[in-house]
Short mmCIF file of N, CA and C in Angstrom, two decimals:
data_model
loop_
_atom_site.label_atom_id
_atom_site.label_comp_id
_atom_site.label_asym_id
_atom_site.label_seq_id
_atom_site.Cartn_x
_atom_site.Cartn_y
_atom_site.Cartn_z
N ILE C 1 6.70 13.47 -6.86
CA ILE C 1 6.01 12.86 -8.00
C ILE C 1 4.48 13.45 -8.00
N GLU C 2 3.98 14.25 -8.96
CA GLU C 2 2.78 14.86 -8.98
C GLU C 2 1.78 14.17 -9.85
N ALA C 3 2.33 13.51 -10.96
CA ALA C 3 1.51 13.04 -11.96
C ALA C 3 1.95 11.71 -12.40
N VAL C 4 0.96 10.78 -12.39
CA VAL C 4 1.19 9.41 -12.75
C VAL C 4 0.25 9.09 -14.00
N LEU C 5 0.84 8.32 -14.89
CA LEU C 5 0.10 7.77 -16.04
C LEU C 5 -0.02 6.25 -16.00
N ILE C 6 -1.19 5.82 -16.12
CA ILE C 6 -1.45 4.38 -15.93
C ILE C 6 -2.23 3.95 -17.18
N PRO C 7 -1.55 2.95 -17.98
CA PRO C 7 -2.30 2.50 -19.24
C PRO C 7 -3.28 1.50 -18.91
N TYR C 8 -4.43 1.38 -19.64
CA TYR C 8 -5.40 0.21 -19.65
C TYR C 8 -4.54 -0.98 -20.09
N GLU C 9 -4.49 -1.99 -19.37
CA GLU C 9 -3.93 -3.26 -19.55
C GLU C 9 -4.84 -4.45 -19.64
N THR C 10 -4.97 -5.19 -20.82
CA THR C 10 -6.09 -6.04 -21.03
C THR C 10 -6.09 -7.10 -19.92
N ASP C 11 -4.98 -7.75 -19.60
CA ASP C 11 -5.04 -8.97 -18.74
C ASP C 11 -4.39 -8.62 -17.26
N ALA C 12 -4.28 -7.24 -17.02
CA ALA C 12 -3.81 -6.88 -15.65
C ALA C 12 -4.91 -7.32 -14.52
N PRO C 13 -4.50 -7.50 -13.31
CA PRO C 13 -5.34 -7.65 -12.24
C PRO C 13 -5.96 -6.41 -11.68
N LYS C 14 -7.02 -5.96 -12.46
CA LYS C 14 -7.49 -4.67 -12.33
C LYS C 14 -8.02 -4.09 -10.97
N ASP C 15 -8.37 -5.09 -10.16
CA ASP C 15 -8.64 -4.66 -8.86
C ASP C 15 -7.46 -4.25 -8.02
N GLU C 16 -6.41 -4.95 -8.30
CA GLU C 16 -5.15 -4.65 -7.72
C GLU C 16 -4.60 -3.36 -8.21
N VAL C 17 -4.58 -2.98 -9.47
CA VAL C 17 -4.21 -1.87 -9.86
C VAL C 17 -5.06 -0.61 -9.33
N ARG C 18 -6.32 -0.86 -9.18
CA ARG C 18 -7.17 0.13 -8.60
C ARG C 18 -6.57 0.53 -7.25
N VAL C 19 -6.21 -0.33 -6.48
CA VAL C 19 -5.65 0.11 -5.23
C VAL C 19 -4.53 1.06 -5.33
N TYR C 20 -3.66 0.89 -6.33
CA TYR C 20 -2.68 1.81 -6.44
C TYR C 20 -3.17 3.06 -7.02
N VAL C 21 -4.20 3.18 -7.90
CA VAL C 21 -4.79 4.34 -8.28
C VAL C 21 -5.34 5.12 -7.02
N GLU C 22 -6.04 4.52 -6.31
CA GLU C 22 -6.58 5.06 -4.98
C GLU C 22 -5.53 5.57 -4.15
N LYS C 23 -4.35 4.95 -4.10
CA LYS C 23 -3.12 5.41 -3.16
C LYS C 23 -2.57 6.78 -3.83
N PHE C 24 -2.48 6.75 -5.12
CA PHE C 24 -1.81 7.96 -5.76
C PHE C 24 -2.99 9.03 -5.62
N LEU C 25 -4.12 8.93 -5.62
CA LEU C 25 -5.32 10.07 -5.55
C LEU C 25 -5.04 10.47 -4.11
N ARG C 26 -5.10 9.60 -3.09
CA ARG C 26 -5.05 9.94 -1.56
C ARG C 26 -3.66 10.74 -1.39
N GLU C 27 -2.71 10.42 -2.16
CA GLU C 27 -1.39 11.32 -1.98
C GLU C 27 -1.37 12.54 -2.63
N GLY C 28 -2.62 12.98 -3.39
CA GLY C 28 -2.83 14.12 -4.02
C GLY C 28 -2.18 14.26 -5.49
N LYS C 29 -1.71 12.98 -5.99
CA LYS C 29 -1.24 12.99 -7.33
C LYS C 29 -2.44 13.05 -8.44
N THR C 30 -1.97 13.55 -9.44
CA THR C 30 -2.95 13.37 -10.68
C THR C 30 -2.77 11.99 -11.33
N VAL C 31 -3.90 11.39 -11.58
CA VAL C 31 -3.57 10.19 -12.23
C VAL C 31 -4.45 10.17 -13.61
N TYR C 32 -3.44 10.01 -14.60
CA TYR C 32 -3.98 9.93 -16.11
C TYR C 32 -4.22 8.52 -16.34
N PHE C 33 -5.35 8.16 -16.77
CA PHE C 33 -5.71 6.71 -17.10
C PHE C 33 -5.77 6.56 -18.59
N LYS C 34 -4.77 6.15 -19.20
CA LYS C 34 -4.69 6.08 -20.75
C LYS C 34 -5.56 4.90 -21.18
N MET C 35 -6.54 5.16 -21.96
CA MET C 35 -7.38 4.11 -22.40
C MET C 35 -7.02 3.76 -23.78
N ARG C 36 -7.47 2.43 -24.16
CA ARG C 36 -7.12 2.02 -25.55
C ARG C 36 -8.27 2.67 -26.55
N LYS C 37 -7.92 2.97 -27.69
CA LYS C 37 -8.74 3.60 -28.58
C LYS C 37 -9.82 2.55 -29.26
N ASP C 38 -9.36 1.25 -29.10
CA ASP C 38 -10.10 0.11 -29.81
C ASP C 38 -11.34 -0.53 -28.95
N LEU C 39 -11.21 -0.05 -27.69
CA LEU C 39 -12.33 -0.46 -26.70
C LEU C 39 -13.11 0.79 -26.19
N PRO C 40 -14.52 0.36 -25.90
CA PRO C 40 -15.42 1.57 -25.39
C PRO C 40 -14.74 2.01 -23.96
N GLU C 41 -14.89 3.37 -23.89
CA GLU C 41 -14.45 4.09 -22.72
C GLU C 41 -15.25 3.46 -21.38
N LYS C 42 -16.63 3.29 -21.57
CA LYS C 42 -17.29 2.83 -20.31
C LYS C 42 -16.95 1.46 -19.91
N ARG C 43 -16.64 0.59 -21.10
CA ARG C 43 -16.09 -0.79 -20.54
C ARG C 43 -14.73 -0.70 -19.93
N GLN C 44 -13.76 0.03 -20.37
CA GLN C 44 -12.43 0.05 -19.70
C GLN C 44 -12.64 0.66 -18.18
N LEU C 45 -13.36 1.71 -18.13
CA LEU C 45 -13.45 2.21 -16.61
C LEU C 45 -14.15 1.24 -15.83
N GLN C 46 -15.17 0.54 -16.30
CA GLN C 46 -15.90 -0.48 -15.47
C GLN C 46 -15.08 -1.66 -15.01
N GLU C 47 -14.18 -2.00 -15.97
CA GLU C 47 -13.21 -3.12 -15.71
C GLU C 47 -12.32 -2.96 -14.50
N TYR C 48 -12.05 -1.61 -14.47
CA TYR C 48 -11.05 -1.27 -13.27
C TYR C 48 -11.90 -0.83 -12.08
N GLY C 49 -13.36 -0.64 -12.22
CA GLY C 49 -14.06 -0.22 -11.12
C GLY C 49 -13.81 1.35 -10.91
N PHE C 50 -13.51 2.03 -11.89
CA PHE C 50 -13.27 3.43 -11.86
C PHE C 50 -14.52 4.11 -12.19
N VAL C 51 -15.02 5.10 -11.26
CA VAL C 51 -16.04 5.90 -11.44
C VAL C 51 -15.54 7.35 -11.41
N PRO C 52 -15.23 8.09 -12.42
CA PRO C 52 -14.65 9.19 -12.51
C PRO C 52 -15.13 10.22 -11.57
N GLU C 53 -16.52 10.42 -11.50
CA GLU C 53 -17.20 11.38 -10.69
C GLU C 53 -16.76 11.14 -9.12
N LYS C 54 -16.66 9.85 -8.76
CA LYS C 54 -16.37 9.58 -7.30
C LYS C 54 -14.79 9.62 -7.13
N LEU C 55 -13.98 9.58 -8.13
CA LEU C 55 -12.60 9.54 -7.74
C LEU C 55 -11.95 11.17 -7.86
N GLY C 56 -12.90 12.10 -8.47
CA GLY C 56 -12.32 13.47 -8.11
C GLY C 56 -11.73 13.93 -9.52
N SER C 57 -11.36 15.13 -9.51
CA SER C 57 -10.91 16.01 -10.51
C SER C 57 -9.42 15.59 -10.85
N LYS C 58 -8.82 14.86 -9.91
CA LYS C 58 -7.40 14.62 -10.30
C LYS C 58 -7.18 13.13 -10.93
N PHE C 59 -8.37 12.50 -11.15
CA PHE C 59 -8.32 11.37 -12.09
C PHE C 59 -8.92 11.86 -13.43
N VAL C 60 -8.06 11.56 -14.45
CA VAL C 60 -8.29 11.99 -15.72
C VAL C 60 -8.25 10.89 -16.69
N ALA C 61 -9.45 10.45 -17.30
CA ALA C 61 -9.43 9.29 -18.22
C ALA C 61 -9.20 9.86 -19.76
N LEU C 62 -8.31 9.34 -20.44
CA LEU C 62 -8.12 9.81 -21.86
C LEU C 62 -7.63 8.82 -22.86
N PHE C 63 -7.83 9.11 -24.19
CA PHE C 63 -7.42 8.15 -25.11
C PHE C 63 -6.19 8.69 -25.75
N ASP C 64 -5.90 9.92 -25.71
CA ASP C 64 -4.74 10.40 -26.46
C ASP C 64 -3.71 11.24 -25.34
N GLU C 65 -2.80 10.59 -25.03
CA GLU C 65 -1.76 11.18 -24.01
C GLU C 65 -0.83 12.08 -24.48
N SER C 66 -0.78 12.44 -25.86
CA SER C 66 0.25 13.04 -26.40
C SER C 66 0.53 14.51 -25.63
N GLN C 67 -0.63 15.09 -25.34
CA GLN C 67 -0.64 16.43 -24.67
C GLN C 67 -0.14 16.30 -23.21
N ILE C 68 -0.21 15.40 -22.54
CA ILE C 68 0.22 15.35 -21.04
C ILE C 68 1.48 14.41 -20.81
N VAL C 69 2.03 13.81 -21.80
CA VAL C 69 3.15 12.95 -21.47
C VAL C 69 4.33 13.92 -20.96
N SER C 70 4.47 15.12 -21.33
CA SER C 70 5.49 15.90 -20.72
C SER C 70 5.24 16.22 -19.39
N LYS C 71 4.13 16.26 -18.80
CA LYS C 71 3.58 16.48 -17.31
C LYS C 71 3.61 15.46 -16.55
N VAL C 72 3.99 14.06 -17.12
CA VAL C 72 3.81 12.87 -16.27
C VAL C 72 5.21 12.69 -15.63
N ASP C 73 5.27 12.35 -14.32
CA ASP C 73 6.36 12.12 -13.56
C ASP C 73 6.90 10.65 -13.67
N MET C 74 5.87 9.75 -13.86
CA MET C 74 6.19 8.42 -14.01
C MET C 74 4.94 7.56 -14.63
N VAL C 75 5.27 6.50 -15.28
CA VAL C 75 4.21 5.66 -15.79
C VAL C 75 4.22 4.35 -14.92
N ALA C 76 2.91 3.94 -14.59
CA ALA C 76 2.84 2.70 -13.73
C ALA C 76 2.02 1.80 -14.42
N GLY C 77 2.45 0.49 -14.52
CA GLY C 77 1.72 -0.44 -14.99
C GLY C 77 2.12 -1.85 -14.44
N VAL C 78 1.46 -2.83 -15.05
CA VAL C 78 1.74 -4.30 -14.70
C VAL C 78 2.69 -4.95 -15.76
N TYR C 79 2.39 -4.67 -16.90
CA TYR C 79 3.01 -5.26 -18.01
C TYR C 79 2.45 -4.46 -19.41
N SER C 80 3.28 -4.46 -20.57
CA SER C 80 2.63 -4.00 -21.73
C SER C 80 3.73 -3.31 -22.48
N THR C 81 3.61 -3.22 -23.79
CA THR C 81 4.50 -2.80 -24.56
C THR C 81 4.48 -1.19 -24.40
N TYR C 82 3.45 -0.75 -23.82
CA TYR C 82 3.19 0.73 -23.58
C TYR C 82 4.23 1.28 -22.63
N LEU C 83 4.66 0.25 -21.64
CA LEU C 83 5.66 0.75 -20.78
C LEU C 83 7.05 0.81 -21.26
N TYR C 84 7.37 -0.07 -22.33
CA TYR C 84 8.45 0.13 -23.17
C TYR C 84 8.45 1.39 -24.05
N ASP C 85 7.30 1.72 -24.52
CA ASP C 85 7.32 3.10 -25.29
C ASP C 85 7.61 4.24 -24.53
N MET C 86 7.07 4.13 -23.39
CA MET C 86 7.38 5.21 -22.32
C MET C 86 8.79 5.37 -22.11
N LEU C 87 9.42 4.26 -21.95
CA LEU C 87 10.99 4.30 -21.68
C LEU C 87 11.77 5.16 -22.84
N TYR C 88 11.25 4.72 -24.01
CA TYR C 88 11.91 5.56 -25.12
C TYR C 88 11.83 6.98 -25.09
N LEU C 89 10.64 7.52 -24.56
CA LEU C 89 10.35 8.81 -24.23
C LEU C 89 11.00 9.42 -23.09
N GLY C 90 11.70 8.64 -22.41
CA GLY C 90 12.48 8.99 -21.24
C GLY C 90 11.54 9.28 -19.88
N VAL C 91 10.31 8.68 -19.98
CA VAL C 91 9.52 8.78 -18.76
C VAL C 91 9.79 7.47 -17.96
N PRO C 92 10.11 7.90 -16.63
CA PRO C 92 10.42 6.62 -15.46
C PRO C 92 9.20 5.77 -15.57
N VAL C 93 9.41 4.45 -15.46
CA VAL C 93 8.50 3.40 -15.54
C VAL C 93 8.66 2.59 -14.01
N VAL C 94 7.48 2.49 -13.49
CA VAL C 94 7.44 1.54 -12.46
C VAL C 94 6.41 0.40 -12.72
N VAL C 95 6.79 -0.76 -12.17
CA VAL C 95 5.91 -1.88 -12.52
C VAL C 95 5.36 -2.28 -11.02
N LEU C 96 4.07 -2.18 -11.05
CA LEU C 96 3.30 -2.35 -9.86
C LEU C 96 3.24 -3.77 -9.41
N ASN C 97 3.52 -3.97 -8.21
CA ASN C 97 3.63 -5.38 -7.57
C ASN C 97 2.18 -5.78 -7.39
N THR C 98 1.92 -6.87 -8.31
CA THR C 98 0.58 -7.43 -8.14
C THR C 98 0.78 -8.97 -8.38
N SER C 99 -0.48 -9.65 -8.35
CA SER C 99 -0.23 -11.19 -8.57
C SER C 99 0.30 -11.52 -9.87
N MET C 100 0.47 -10.62 -10.80
CA MET C 100 0.78 -10.83 -12.22
C MET C 100 2.35 -10.50 -12.29
N ASP C 101 2.99 -11.34 -12.72
CA ASP C 101 4.54 -11.13 -12.75
C ASP C 101 5.10 -10.78 -14.24
N TYR C 102 4.29 -10.53 -15.05
CA TYR C 102 4.71 -10.24 -16.56
C TYR C 102 5.73 -9.21 -16.67
N GLY C 103 5.56 -8.11 -15.81
CA GLY C 103 6.48 -7.17 -16.08
C GLY C 103 7.84 -7.07 -15.26
N GLU C 104 7.82 -8.09 -14.55
CA GLU C 104 9.20 -8.41 -13.82
C GLU C 104 10.60 -8.47 -14.63
N GLY C 105 10.34 -8.77 -15.80
CA GLY C 105 11.71 -8.81 -16.63
C GLY C 105 12.10 -7.27 -16.90
N MET C 106 11.37 -6.26 -16.81
CA MET C 106 11.65 -4.84 -16.96
C MET C 106 12.60 -4.55 -15.78
N ILE C 107 12.13 -5.04 -14.55
CA ILE C 107 12.78 -4.77 -13.24
C ILE C 107 13.95 -5.60 -13.22
N VAL C 108 14.16 -6.80 -13.60
CA VAL C 108 15.25 -7.55 -13.61
C VAL C 108 16.31 -7.05 -14.59
N GLY C 109 15.89 -6.53 -15.70
CA GLY C 109 16.68 -6.00 -16.68
C GLY C 109 17.25 -4.64 -16.30
N GLY C 110 16.77 -3.93 -15.27
CA GLY C 110 17.16 -2.64 -14.81
C GLY C 110 16.53 -1.57 -15.56
N LEU C 111 15.41 -1.88 -16.19
CA LEU C 111 14.55 -0.84 -17.00
C LEU C 111 13.39 -0.27 -16.30
N ALA C 112 13.07 -0.71 -15.08
CA ALA C 112 11.94 -0.21 -14.44
C ALA C 112 12.11 -0.48 -12.99
N ILE C 113 11.34 0.35 -12.21
CA ILE C 113 11.42 0.26 -10.67
C ILE C 113 10.13 -0.56 -10.21
N SER C 114 10.65 -1.51 -9.29
CA SER C 114 9.54 -2.25 -8.53
C SER C 114 8.58 -1.35 -7.73
N TYR C 115 7.39 -1.35 -7.66
CA TYR C 115 6.60 -0.38 -6.83
C TYR C 115 5.54 -1.18 -6.18
N SER C 116 5.58 -1.06 -4.85
CA SER C 116 4.49 -1.76 -3.93
C SER C 116 3.65 -0.71 -3.35
N VAL C 117 2.54 -1.18 -2.74
CA VAL C 117 1.70 -0.16 -2.13
C VAL C 117 2.24 0.67 -1.08
N GLU C 118 3.42 0.00 -0.42
CA GLU C 118 4.04 0.84 0.61
C GLU C 118 5.28 1.76 0.10
N SER C 119 5.47 1.73 -1.18
CA SER C 119 6.55 2.36 -1.88
C SER C 119 6.43 3.89 -1.61
N SER C 120 7.41 4.67 -1.52
CA SER C 120 7.41 6.04 -1.50
C SER C 120 8.02 6.69 -2.50
N ASP C 121 7.68 8.11 -2.75
CA ASP C 121 8.22 8.89 -3.89
C ASP C 121 9.71 8.96 -3.83
N GLN C 122 10.24 9.11 -2.47
CA GLN C 122 11.73 9.01 -2.12
C GLN C 122 12.41 7.75 -2.81
N GLU C 123 11.83 6.59 -2.53
CA GLU C 123 12.36 5.35 -3.10
C GLU C 123 12.38 5.47 -4.57
N VAL C 124 11.45 5.85 -5.23
CA VAL C 124 11.33 5.69 -6.70
C VAL C 124 12.44 6.76 -7.08
N LEU C 125 12.43 8.05 -6.65
CA LEU C 125 13.49 8.98 -7.03
C LEU C 125 14.88 8.52 -6.91
N GLY C 126 15.03 7.75 -5.86
CA GLY C 126 16.41 7.37 -5.49
C GLY C 126 16.88 6.17 -6.36
N LYS C 127 16.08 5.43 -6.90
CA LYS C 127 16.37 4.38 -7.79
C LYS C 127 16.31 4.71 -9.28
N TYR C 128 15.75 5.98 -9.39
CA TYR C 128 15.49 6.47 -10.91
C TYR C 128 16.88 6.65 -11.54
N ALA C 129 17.88 7.17 -10.86
CA ALA C 129 19.05 7.59 -11.67
C ALA C 129 19.64 6.34 -12.27
N THR C 130 19.75 5.34 -11.41
CA THR C 130 20.38 3.98 -11.93
C THR C 130 19.51 3.48 -13.06
N VAL C 131 18.22 3.46 -13.07
CA VAL C 131 17.44 2.87 -14.05
C VAL C 131 17.59 3.81 -15.41
N LYS C 132 17.57 5.10 -15.11
CA LYS C 132 17.74 6.19 -16.27
C LYS C 132 18.99 5.78 -17.03
N THR C 133 20.19 5.67 -16.33
CA THR C 133 21.45 5.22 -16.93
C THR C 133 21.29 4.04 -17.73
N ARG C 134 20.83 3.01 -17.31
CA ARG C 134 20.60 1.63 -17.84
C ARG C 134 19.90 1.95 -19.17
N VAL C 135 18.70 2.68 -19.08
CA VAL C 135 17.92 2.89 -20.19
C VAL C 135 18.73 3.73 -21.43
N GLN C 136 19.48 4.67 -20.83
CA GLN C 136 20.32 5.53 -21.78
C GLN C 136 21.33 4.62 -22.53
N GLU C 137 21.88 3.68 -21.85
CA GLU C 137 22.92 2.84 -22.37
C GLU C 137 22.38 1.93 -23.43
N LEU C 138 21.14 1.36 -23.11
CA LEU C 138 20.44 0.48 -24.01
C LEU C 138 20.04 1.32 -25.34
N TYR C 139 19.58 2.47 -25.14
CA TYR C 139 19.12 3.17 -26.34
C TYR C 139 20.44 3.77 -27.25
N SER C 140 21.49 4.08 -26.52
CA SER C 140 22.68 4.36 -27.36
C SER C 140 23.20 3.14 -28.16
N ILE C 141 23.17 2.00 -27.60
CA ILE C 141 23.45 0.70 -28.21
C ILE C 141 22.58 0.47 -29.37
N ILE C 142 21.22 0.69 -29.20
CA ILE C 142 20.39 0.62 -30.33
C ILE C 142 20.54 1.51 -31.34
N SER C 143 20.81 2.76 -31.13
CA SER C 143 21.12 3.68 -32.18
C SER C 143 22.36 3.48 -32.86
N TYR C 144 23.32 2.98 -32.13
CA TYR C 144 24.60 2.55 -32.81
C TYR C 144 24.46 1.51 -33.72
N ILE C 145 23.68 0.36 -33.43
CA ILE C 145 23.34 -0.75 -34.30
C ILE C 145 22.64 -0.31 -35.52
N ASP C 146 21.59 0.59 -35.20
CA ASP C 146 20.64 1.10 -36.30
C ASP C 146 21.56 1.80 -37.31
N SER C 147 22.49 2.53 -37.00
CA SER C 147 23.40 3.35 -37.84
C SER C 147 24.23 2.52 -38.65
N HIS C 148 24.61 1.36 -38.03
CA HIS C 148 25.56 0.62 -38.66
C HIS C 148 24.72 -0.35 -39.59
N ILE C 149 23.48 -0.80 -39.36
CA ILE C 149 22.71 -1.52 -40.25
C ILE C 149 22.29 -0.78 -41.43
N LYS C 150 21.96 0.45 -41.36
CA LYS C 150 21.89 1.57 -42.49
C LYS C 150 23.01 1.35 -43.48
N ASN C 151 24.19 1.31 -42.86
CA ASN C 151 25.41 1.30 -43.81
C ASN C 151 25.40 -0.01 -44.57
N PHE C 152 24.83 -1.05 -44.19
CA PHE C 152 24.94 -2.28 -44.90
C PHE C 152 23.75 -2.40 -45.98
N ALA C 153 22.82 -1.68 -45.78
CA ALA C 153 21.55 -1.84 -46.69
C ALA C 153 21.85 -1.13 -48.01
#
């Protein structure tokens, strides 16, 4: 795993998420921090305690991830619809273990991988095949339902 995308999440325990960002950077990963377009950049970085100059060149804050999604090996977050959006694009999702359990439903539903500070790339990759199969099953069901609903419209 070389690149991780982490979205800004309004109610996430930001100090806890920062610990994961620092871990990824220590491991030599590129961390893309996806910011919200409706909030000032400085505010979002400050809330997480991110100082890009101190984090180094492998920390990239951005508003538009469309150019880098294909380069990302996983998306890591606590909760948010953004994580579900990334599932649809086929990007592996990990839910960071924090004091907030909002994203736990994704793990229980087999859509995401639980990730702790002690987790390794091997663990994530080992679990990903099962999660990927589950996600593909769900999207094939949704596609099937969509196609049949259109027939009734």
